CSV table of C-alpha atoms in Angstrom, one decimal:
chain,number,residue,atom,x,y,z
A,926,UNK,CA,102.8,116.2,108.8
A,927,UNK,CA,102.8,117.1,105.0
A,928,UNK,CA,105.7,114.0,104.5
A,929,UNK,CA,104.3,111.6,106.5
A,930,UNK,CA,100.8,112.7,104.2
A,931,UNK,CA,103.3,112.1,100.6
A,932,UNK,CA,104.7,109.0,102.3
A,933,UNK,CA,101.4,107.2,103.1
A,934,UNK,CA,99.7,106.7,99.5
A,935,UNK,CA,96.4,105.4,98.7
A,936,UNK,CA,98.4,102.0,98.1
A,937,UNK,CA,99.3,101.3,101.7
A,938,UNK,CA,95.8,101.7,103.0
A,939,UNK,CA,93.4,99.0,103.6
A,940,UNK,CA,89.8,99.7,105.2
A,941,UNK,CA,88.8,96.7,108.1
A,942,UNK,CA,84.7,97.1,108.1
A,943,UNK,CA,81.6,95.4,109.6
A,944,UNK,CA,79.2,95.5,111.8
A,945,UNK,CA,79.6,96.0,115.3
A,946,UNK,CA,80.8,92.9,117.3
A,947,UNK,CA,82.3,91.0,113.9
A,948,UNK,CA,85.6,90.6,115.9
A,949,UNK,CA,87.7,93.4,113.6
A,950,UNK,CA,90.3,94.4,116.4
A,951,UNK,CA,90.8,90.7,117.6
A,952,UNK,CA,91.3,90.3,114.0
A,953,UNK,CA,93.7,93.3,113.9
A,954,UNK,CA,95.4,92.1,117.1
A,955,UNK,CA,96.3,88.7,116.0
A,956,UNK,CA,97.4,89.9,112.7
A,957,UNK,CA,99.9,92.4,113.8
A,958,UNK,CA,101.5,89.9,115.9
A,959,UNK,CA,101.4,87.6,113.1
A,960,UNK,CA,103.3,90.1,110.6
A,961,UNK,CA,105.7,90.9,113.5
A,962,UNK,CA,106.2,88.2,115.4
A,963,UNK,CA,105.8,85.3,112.8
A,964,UNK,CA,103.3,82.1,112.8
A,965,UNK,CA,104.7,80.5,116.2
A,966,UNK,CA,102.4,79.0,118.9
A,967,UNK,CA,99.4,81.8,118.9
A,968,UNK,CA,99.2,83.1,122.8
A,969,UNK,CA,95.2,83.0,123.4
A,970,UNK,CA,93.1,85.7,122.3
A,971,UNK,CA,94.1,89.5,123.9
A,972,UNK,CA,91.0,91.5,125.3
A,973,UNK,CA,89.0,94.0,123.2
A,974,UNK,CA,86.6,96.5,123.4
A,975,UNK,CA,84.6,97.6,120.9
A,976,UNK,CA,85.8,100.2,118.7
A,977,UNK,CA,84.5,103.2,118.6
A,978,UNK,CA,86.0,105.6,116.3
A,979,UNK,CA,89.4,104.5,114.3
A,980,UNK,CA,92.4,102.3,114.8
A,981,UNK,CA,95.5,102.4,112.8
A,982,UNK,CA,97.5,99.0,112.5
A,983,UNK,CA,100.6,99.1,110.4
A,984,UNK,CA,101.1,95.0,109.2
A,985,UNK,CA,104.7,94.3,107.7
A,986,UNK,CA,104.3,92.0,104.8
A,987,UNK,CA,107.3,90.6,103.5
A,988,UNK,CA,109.2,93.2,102.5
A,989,UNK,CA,106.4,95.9,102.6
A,990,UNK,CA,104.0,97.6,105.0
A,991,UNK,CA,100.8,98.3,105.1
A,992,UNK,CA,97.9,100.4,107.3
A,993,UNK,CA,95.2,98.8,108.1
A,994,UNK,CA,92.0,101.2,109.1
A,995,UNK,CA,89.6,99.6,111.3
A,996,UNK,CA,86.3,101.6,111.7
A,997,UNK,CA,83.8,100.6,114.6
A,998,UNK,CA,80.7,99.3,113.4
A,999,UNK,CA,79.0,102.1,114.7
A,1000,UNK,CA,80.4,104.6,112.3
A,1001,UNK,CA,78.8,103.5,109.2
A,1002,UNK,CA,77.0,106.1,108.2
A,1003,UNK,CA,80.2,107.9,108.0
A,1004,UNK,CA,82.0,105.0,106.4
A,1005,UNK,CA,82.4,106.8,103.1
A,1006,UNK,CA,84.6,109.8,104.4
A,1007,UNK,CA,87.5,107.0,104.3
A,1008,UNK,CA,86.6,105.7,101.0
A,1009,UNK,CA,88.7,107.7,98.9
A,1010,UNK,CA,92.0,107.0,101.1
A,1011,UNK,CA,92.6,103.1,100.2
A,1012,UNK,CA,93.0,100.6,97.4
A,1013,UNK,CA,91.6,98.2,99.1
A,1014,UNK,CA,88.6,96.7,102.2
A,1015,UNK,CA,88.5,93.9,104.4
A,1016,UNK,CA,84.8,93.2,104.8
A,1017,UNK,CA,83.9,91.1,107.9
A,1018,UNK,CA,80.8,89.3,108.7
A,1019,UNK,CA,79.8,87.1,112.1
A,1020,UNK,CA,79.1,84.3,110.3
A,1021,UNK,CA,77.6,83.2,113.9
A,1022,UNK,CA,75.0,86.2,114.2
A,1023,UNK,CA,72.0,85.0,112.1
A,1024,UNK,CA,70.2,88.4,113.3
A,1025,UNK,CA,72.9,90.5,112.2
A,1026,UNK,CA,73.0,88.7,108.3
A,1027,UNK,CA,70.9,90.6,106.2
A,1028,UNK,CA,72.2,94.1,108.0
A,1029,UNK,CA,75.9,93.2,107.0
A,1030,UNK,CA,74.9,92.1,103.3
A,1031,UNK,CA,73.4,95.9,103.0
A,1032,UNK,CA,76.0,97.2,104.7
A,1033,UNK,CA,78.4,95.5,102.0
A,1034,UNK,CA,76.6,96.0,99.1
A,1035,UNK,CA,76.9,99.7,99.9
A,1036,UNK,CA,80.5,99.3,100.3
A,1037,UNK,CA,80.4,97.6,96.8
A,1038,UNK,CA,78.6,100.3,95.5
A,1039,UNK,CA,80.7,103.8,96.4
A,1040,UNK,CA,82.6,105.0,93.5
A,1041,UNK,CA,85.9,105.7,95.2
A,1042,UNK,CA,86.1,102.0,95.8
A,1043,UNK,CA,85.0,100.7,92.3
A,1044,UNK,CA,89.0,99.4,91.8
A,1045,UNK,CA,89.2,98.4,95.6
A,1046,UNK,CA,90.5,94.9,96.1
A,1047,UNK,CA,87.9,93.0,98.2
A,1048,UNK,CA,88.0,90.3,101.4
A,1049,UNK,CA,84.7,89.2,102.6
A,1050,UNK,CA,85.8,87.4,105.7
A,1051,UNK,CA,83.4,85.2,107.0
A,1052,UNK,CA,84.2,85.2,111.0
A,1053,UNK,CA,83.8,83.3,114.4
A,1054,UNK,CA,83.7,79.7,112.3
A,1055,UNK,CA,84.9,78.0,115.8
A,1056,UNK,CA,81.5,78.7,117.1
A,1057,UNK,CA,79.4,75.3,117.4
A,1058,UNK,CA,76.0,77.4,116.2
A,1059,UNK,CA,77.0,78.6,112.8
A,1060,UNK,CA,75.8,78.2,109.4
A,1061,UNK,CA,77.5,76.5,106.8
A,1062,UNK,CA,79.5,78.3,104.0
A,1063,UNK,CA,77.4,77.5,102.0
A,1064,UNK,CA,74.1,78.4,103.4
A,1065,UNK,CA,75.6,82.0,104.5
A,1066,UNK,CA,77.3,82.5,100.7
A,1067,UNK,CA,73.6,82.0,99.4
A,1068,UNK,CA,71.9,84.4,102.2
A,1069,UNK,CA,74.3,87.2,101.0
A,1070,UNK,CA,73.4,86.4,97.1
A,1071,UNK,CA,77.6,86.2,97.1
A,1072,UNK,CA,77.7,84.7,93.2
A,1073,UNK,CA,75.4,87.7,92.3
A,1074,UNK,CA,77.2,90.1,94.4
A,1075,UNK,CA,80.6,88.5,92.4
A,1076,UNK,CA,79.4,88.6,89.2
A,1077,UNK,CA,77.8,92.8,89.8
A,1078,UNK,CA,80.9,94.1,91.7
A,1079,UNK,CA,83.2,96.3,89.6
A,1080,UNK,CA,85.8,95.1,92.1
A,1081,UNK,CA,87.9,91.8,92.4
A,1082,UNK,CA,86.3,89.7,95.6
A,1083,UNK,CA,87.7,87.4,97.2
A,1084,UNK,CA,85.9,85.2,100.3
A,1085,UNK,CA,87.6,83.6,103.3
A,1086,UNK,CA,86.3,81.9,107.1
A,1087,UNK,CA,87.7,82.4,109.7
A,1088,UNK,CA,88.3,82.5,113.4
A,1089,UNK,CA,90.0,85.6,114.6
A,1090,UNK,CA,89.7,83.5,117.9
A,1091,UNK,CA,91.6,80.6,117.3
A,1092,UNK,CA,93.9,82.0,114.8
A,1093,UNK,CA,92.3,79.5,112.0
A,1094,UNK,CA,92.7,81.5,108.1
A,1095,UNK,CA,95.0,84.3,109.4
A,1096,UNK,CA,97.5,83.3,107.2
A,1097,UNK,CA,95.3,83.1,104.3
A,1098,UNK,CA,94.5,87.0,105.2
A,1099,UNK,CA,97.9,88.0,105.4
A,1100,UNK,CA,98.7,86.1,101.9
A,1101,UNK,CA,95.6,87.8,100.4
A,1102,UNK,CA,96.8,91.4,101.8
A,1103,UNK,CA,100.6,90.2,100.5
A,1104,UNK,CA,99.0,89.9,96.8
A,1105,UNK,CA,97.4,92.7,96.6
A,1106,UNK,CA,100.7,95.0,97.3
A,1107,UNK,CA,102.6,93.1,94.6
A,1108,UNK,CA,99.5,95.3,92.4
């Protein structure tokens, strides 16, 4: 237990966080096929459940790996107790879930906020894009206050959409998650 602790460093360790429902493990699904498997024909989406507790994905990037932490939605009060463990958080919102907006921008401007993450790379992922009842990028950058929330943040952020669903900007997450190991 004490190597495998030595041998896992704050470097390898990315947090996956959002609310509840944001589509994290379909996320995490498709992108460990993706980093195993390669960018063939995706299958359609695998089942989920909502996660309650933690999931540990390992993602091979090029030469390197990476863990990738997903906590449920419903743990975020005890978000921070993983805080300290990575270098860097995946932030994902349901860019179809009007109600569920303002909660997340809270929610990541708390994330923003903790001091263990202060040098954290960021991903704001804005999710479930293929839905027919969603809000422009723009209209959802300027809900969250995102160029405020850029120009405040200690930490480098980067913003993405997506569709965890169809597959559409997984490679752009795996090529974000690729430059941040070459740090």
């Amino acid at each position: 237990m004490l190597c495998w602790k030595k041998a896992m460093s704050r470097k390898e360790m990315c947090l996956l966080l959002g609310a509840t429902s944001v589509g994290k493990t379909l996320l995490l699904k498709r992108l460990q096929k993706l980093s195993f498997h390669g960018f063939g024909e995706l299958e359609s989406p695998p089942s989920t459940l909502p996660t309650v507790g933690t999931n540990l994905t390992d993602l091979r990037l090029k030469k390197k790996k990476i863990t990738v932490r997903e906590l449920g939605g419903c743990m975020g009060p005890i978000w921070p107790c993983y805080y300290k463990d990575c270098s860097s958080v995946i932030f994902m919102v349901d860019s179809a879930n009007i109600a569920q907006i303002s909660s997340s921008c809270i929610q990541l401007l708390s994330v923003l906020s903790a001091e263990p993450l202060r040098n954290a790379s960021v991903l704001i992922l804005f999710n479930k894009r293929d839905m027919p009842c969603i809000m422009s990028l723009m209209e959802i950058k300027s809900l969250f206050r995102m160029d405020d929330i850029v120009a405040s943040a200690t930490q480098p952020i980067t913003t993405l959409e997506l569709s965890a669903r169809s597959g559409e900007g997984l490679q752009e997450v795996l090529s974000w998650l690729e430059s941040i190991m070459i740090k």
